[in-house]
mmCIF file of C-alpha atoms and ligand atoms in Angstrom:
data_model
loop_
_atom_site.group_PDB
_atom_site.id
_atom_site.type_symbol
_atom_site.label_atom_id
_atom_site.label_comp_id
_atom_site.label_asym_id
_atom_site.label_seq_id
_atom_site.Cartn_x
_atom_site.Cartn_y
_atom_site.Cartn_z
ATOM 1 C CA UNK B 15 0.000 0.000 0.000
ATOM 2 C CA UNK B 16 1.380 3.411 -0.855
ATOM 3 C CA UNK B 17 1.423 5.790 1.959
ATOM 4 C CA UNK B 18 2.295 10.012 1.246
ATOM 5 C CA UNK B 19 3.208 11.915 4.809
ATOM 6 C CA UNK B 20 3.527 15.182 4.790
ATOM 7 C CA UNK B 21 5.854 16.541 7.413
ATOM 8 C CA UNK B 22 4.982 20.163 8.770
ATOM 9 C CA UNK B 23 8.268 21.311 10.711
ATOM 10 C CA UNK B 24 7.372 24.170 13.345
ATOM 11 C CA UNK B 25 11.512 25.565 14.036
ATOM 12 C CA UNK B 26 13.159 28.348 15.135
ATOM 13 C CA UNK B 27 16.780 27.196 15.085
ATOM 14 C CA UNK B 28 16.679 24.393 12.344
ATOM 15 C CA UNK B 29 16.763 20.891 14.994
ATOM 16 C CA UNK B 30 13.011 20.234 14.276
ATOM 17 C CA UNK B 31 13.944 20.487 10.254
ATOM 18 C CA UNK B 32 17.265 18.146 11.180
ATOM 19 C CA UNK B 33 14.530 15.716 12.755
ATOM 20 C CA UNK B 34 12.213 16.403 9.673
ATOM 21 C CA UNK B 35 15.288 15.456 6.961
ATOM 22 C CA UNK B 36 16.479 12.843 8.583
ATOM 23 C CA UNK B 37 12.996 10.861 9.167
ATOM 24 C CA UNK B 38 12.472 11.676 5.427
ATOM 25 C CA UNK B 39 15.173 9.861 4.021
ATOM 26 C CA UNK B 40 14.604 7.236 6.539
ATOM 27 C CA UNK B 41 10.845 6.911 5.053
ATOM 28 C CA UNK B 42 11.082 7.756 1.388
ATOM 29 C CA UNK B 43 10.934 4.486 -0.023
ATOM 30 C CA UNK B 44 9.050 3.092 -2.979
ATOM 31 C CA UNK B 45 5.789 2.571 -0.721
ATOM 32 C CA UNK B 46 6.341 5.569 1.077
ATOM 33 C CA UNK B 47 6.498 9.037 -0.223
ATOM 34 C CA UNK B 48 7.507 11.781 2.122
ATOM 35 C CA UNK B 49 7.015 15.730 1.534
ATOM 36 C CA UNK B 50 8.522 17.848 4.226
ATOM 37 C CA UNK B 51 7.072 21.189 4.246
ATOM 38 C CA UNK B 52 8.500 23.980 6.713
ATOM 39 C CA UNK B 53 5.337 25.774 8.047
ATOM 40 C CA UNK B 54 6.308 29.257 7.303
ATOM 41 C CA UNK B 55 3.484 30.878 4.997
ATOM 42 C CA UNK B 56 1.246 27.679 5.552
ATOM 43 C CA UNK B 57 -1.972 28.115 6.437
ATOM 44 C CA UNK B 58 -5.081 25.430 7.589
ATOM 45 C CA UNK B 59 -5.713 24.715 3.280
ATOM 46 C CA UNK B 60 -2.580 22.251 4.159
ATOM 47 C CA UNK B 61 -4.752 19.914 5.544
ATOM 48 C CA UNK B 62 -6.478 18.851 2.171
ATOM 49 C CA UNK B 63 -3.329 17.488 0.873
ATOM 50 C CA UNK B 64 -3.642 13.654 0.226
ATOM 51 C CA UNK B 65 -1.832 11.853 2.991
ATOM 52 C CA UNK B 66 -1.202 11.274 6.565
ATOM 53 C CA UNK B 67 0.552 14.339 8.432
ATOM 54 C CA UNK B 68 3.266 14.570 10.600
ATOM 55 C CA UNK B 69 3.487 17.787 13.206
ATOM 56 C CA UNK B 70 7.583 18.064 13.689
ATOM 57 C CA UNK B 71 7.915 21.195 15.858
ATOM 58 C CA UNK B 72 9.800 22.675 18.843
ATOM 59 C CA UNK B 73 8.472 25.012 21.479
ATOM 60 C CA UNK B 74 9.366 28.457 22.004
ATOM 61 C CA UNK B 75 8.894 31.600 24.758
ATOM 62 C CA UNK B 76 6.942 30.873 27.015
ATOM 63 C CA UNK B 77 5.823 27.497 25.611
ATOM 64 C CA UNK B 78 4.431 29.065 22.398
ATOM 65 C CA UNK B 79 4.585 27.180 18.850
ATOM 66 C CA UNK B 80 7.804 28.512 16.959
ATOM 67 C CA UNK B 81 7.554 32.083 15.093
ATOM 68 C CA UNK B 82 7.394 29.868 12.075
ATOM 69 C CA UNK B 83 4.412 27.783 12.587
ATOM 70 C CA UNK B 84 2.134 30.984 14.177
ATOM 71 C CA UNK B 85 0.688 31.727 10.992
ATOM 72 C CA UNK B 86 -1.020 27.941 10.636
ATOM 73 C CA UNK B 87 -1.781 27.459 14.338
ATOM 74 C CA UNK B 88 -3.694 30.814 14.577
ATOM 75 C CA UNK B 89 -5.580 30.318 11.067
ATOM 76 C CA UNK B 90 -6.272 26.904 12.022
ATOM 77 C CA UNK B 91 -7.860 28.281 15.335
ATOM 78 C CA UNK B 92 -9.440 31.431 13.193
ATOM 79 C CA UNK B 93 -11.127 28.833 10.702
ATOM 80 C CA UNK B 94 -11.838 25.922 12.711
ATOM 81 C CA UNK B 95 -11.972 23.793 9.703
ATOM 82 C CA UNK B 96 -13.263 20.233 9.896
ATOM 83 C CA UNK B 97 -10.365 18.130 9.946
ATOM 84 C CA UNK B 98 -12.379 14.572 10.575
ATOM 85 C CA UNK B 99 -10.486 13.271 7.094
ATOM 86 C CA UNK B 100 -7.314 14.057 8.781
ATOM 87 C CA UNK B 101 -4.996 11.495 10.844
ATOM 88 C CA UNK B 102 -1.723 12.829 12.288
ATOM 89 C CA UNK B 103 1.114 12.364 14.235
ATOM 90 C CA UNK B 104 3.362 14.634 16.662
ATOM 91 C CA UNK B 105 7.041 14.830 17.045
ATOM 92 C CA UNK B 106 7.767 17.260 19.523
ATOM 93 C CA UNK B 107 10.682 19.100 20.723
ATOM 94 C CA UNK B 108 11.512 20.667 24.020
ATOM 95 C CA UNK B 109 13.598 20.851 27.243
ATOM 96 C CA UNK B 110 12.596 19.448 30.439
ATOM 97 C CA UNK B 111 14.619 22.718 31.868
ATOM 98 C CA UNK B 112 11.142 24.690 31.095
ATOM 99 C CA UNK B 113 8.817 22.144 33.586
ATOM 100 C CA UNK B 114 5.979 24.552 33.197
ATOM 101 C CA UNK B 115 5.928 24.250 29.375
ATOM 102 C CA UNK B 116 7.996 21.411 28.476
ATOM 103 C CA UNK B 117 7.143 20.408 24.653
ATOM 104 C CA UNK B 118 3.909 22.758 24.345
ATOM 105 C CA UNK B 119 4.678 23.453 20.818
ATOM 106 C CA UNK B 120 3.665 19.633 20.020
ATOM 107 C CA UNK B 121 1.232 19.371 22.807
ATOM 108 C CA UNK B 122 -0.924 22.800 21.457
ATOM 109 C CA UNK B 123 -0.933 21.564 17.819
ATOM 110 C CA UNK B 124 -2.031 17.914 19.051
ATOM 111 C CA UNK B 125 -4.939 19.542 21.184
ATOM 112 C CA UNK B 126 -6.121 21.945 18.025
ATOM 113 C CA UNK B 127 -5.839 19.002 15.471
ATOM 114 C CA UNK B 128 -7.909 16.358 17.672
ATOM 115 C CA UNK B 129 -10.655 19.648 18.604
ATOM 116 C CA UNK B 130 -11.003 19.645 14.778
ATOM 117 C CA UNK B 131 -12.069 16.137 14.636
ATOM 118 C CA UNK B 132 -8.746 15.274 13.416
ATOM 119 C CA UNK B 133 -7.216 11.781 14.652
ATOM 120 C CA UNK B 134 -4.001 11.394 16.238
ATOM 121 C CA UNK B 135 -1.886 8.035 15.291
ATOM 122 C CA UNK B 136 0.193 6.194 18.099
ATOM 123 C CA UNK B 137 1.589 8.742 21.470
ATOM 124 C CA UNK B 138 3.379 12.156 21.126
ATOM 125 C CA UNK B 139 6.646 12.257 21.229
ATOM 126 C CA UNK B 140 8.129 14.677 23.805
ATOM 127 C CA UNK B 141 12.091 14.843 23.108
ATOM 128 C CA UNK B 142 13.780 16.368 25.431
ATOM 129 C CA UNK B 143 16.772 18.397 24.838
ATOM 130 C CA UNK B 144 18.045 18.416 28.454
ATOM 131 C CA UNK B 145 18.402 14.456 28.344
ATOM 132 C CA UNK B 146 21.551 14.734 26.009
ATOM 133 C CA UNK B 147 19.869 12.321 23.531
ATOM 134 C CA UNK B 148 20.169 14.047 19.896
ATOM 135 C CA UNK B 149 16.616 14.348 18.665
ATOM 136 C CA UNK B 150 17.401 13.308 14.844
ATOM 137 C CA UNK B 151 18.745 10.053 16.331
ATOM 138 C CA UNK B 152 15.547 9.530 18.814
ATOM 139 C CA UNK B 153 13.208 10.488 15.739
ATOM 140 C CA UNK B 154 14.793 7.537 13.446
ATOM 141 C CA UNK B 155 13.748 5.115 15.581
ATOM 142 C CA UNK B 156 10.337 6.638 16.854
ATOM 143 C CA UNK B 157 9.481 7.449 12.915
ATOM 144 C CA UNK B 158 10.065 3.334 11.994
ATOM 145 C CA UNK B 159 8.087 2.803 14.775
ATOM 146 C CA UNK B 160 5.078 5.398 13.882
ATOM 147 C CA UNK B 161 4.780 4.419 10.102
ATOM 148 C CA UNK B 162 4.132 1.098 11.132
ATOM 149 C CA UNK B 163 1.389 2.539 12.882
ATOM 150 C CA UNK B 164 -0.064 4.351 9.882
ATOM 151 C CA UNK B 165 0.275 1.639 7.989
ATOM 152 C CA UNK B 166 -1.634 -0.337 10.713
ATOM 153 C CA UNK B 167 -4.067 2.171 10.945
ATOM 154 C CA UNK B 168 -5.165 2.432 7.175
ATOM 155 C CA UNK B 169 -5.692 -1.228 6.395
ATOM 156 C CA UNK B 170 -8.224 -1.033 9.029
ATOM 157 C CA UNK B 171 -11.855 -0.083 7.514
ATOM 158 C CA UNK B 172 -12.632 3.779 8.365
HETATM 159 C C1 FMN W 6 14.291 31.046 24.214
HETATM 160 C C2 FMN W 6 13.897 29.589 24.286
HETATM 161 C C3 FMN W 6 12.654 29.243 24.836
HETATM 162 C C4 FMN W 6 12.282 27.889 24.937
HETATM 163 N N1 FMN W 6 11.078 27.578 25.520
HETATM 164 C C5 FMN W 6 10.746 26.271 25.705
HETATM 165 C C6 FMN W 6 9.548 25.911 26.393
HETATM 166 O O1 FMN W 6 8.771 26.747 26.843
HETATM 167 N N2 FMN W 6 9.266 24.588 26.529
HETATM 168 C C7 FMN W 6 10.089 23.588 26.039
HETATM 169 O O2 FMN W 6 9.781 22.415 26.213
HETATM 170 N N3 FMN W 6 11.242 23.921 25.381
HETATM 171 C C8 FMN W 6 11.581 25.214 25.191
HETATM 172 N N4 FMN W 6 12.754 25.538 24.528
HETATM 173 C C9 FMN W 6 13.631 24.442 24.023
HETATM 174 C C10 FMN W 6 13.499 24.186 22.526
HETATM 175 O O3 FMN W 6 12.185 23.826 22.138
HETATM 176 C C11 FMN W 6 14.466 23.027 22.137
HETATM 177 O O4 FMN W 6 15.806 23.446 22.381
HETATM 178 C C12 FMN W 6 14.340 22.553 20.704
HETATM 179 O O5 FMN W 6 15.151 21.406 20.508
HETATM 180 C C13 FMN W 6 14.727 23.623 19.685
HETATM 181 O O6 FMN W 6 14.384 23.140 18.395
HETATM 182 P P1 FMN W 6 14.468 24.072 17.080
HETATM 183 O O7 FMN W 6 15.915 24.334 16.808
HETATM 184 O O8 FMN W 6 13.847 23.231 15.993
HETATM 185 O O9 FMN W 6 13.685 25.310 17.297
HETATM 186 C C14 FMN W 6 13.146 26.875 24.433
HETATM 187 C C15 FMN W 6 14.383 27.234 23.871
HETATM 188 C C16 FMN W 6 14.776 28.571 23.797
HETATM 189 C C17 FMN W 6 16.128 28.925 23.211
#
């Protein structure tokens, strides 16, 4: 079964697009097609792309969404389009160091998406930056790990 993700990557200092390439090329196979699409200038018409869709960001401030990936949370919470057809995943990025906040950017998206009738596929991943674990290593595994999950996931009847 052929399977397109589209990976939106939320960044403000490129290690959520690191994550984003490497999971890519660790995808993009002949069953598997991967576009990786860095959210600046996106807005909620993303979400009618064909595919499953992968939410790659960091957190920012004062556990905001990146400066990047403002312009598609706030139009997404402006619209409020029905996103029922959509299924998703998170990989998050953050640092434990902020307790109050730690991996918001992930965690807001995941709450928007899912109040938009949108379905999450498998857990969210919360990397954490403090732990000394590189985040494009930790998102090779976790990504192997997720696409089995889509894959799981559509061969079931909607
Ligand atoms: C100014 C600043 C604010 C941050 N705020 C948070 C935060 O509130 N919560 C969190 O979990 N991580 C926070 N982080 C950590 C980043 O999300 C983390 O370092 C991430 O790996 C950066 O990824 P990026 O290069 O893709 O933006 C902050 C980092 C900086 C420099």
């Amino acid at each position: 079964m052929e399977v397109t993700i589209n990976i939106l990557v939320g960044t403000m200092t490129g290690t959520a697009q690191l994550c984003a390439q490497e999971m890519e090329l660790a995808l993009d196979d002949g069953d598997t097609r991967v576009a990786t699409l860095l959210m600046d200038n996106l807005d909620s018409t993303v979400f009618s792309r064909d595919g499953v869709f992968l939410i790659c960001t960091s957190t920012y401030g004062q556990g905001d969404v990146p400066d990047n990936a403002r312009a598609l949370y706030e139009d997404l919470k402006a619209k409020r389009p029905d996103l029922s057809h959509v299924r998703y995943g998170v990989f998050g990025l953050g640092d434990r160091t902020y307790a109050e906040t730690f991996n918001f950017g992930g965690k807001r998206f995941d709450e928007l998406l899912a109040e938009l009738g949108a379905q999450r596929i498998g857990e969210r991943h919360m990397h954490d930056a403090s732990s000394g674990v590189l985040p494009e290593e930790t998102a090779l595994e976790w990504c192997q790990d997720w696409l089995g999950r889509v894959r799981e996931r559509l061969s079931q009847p909607a």
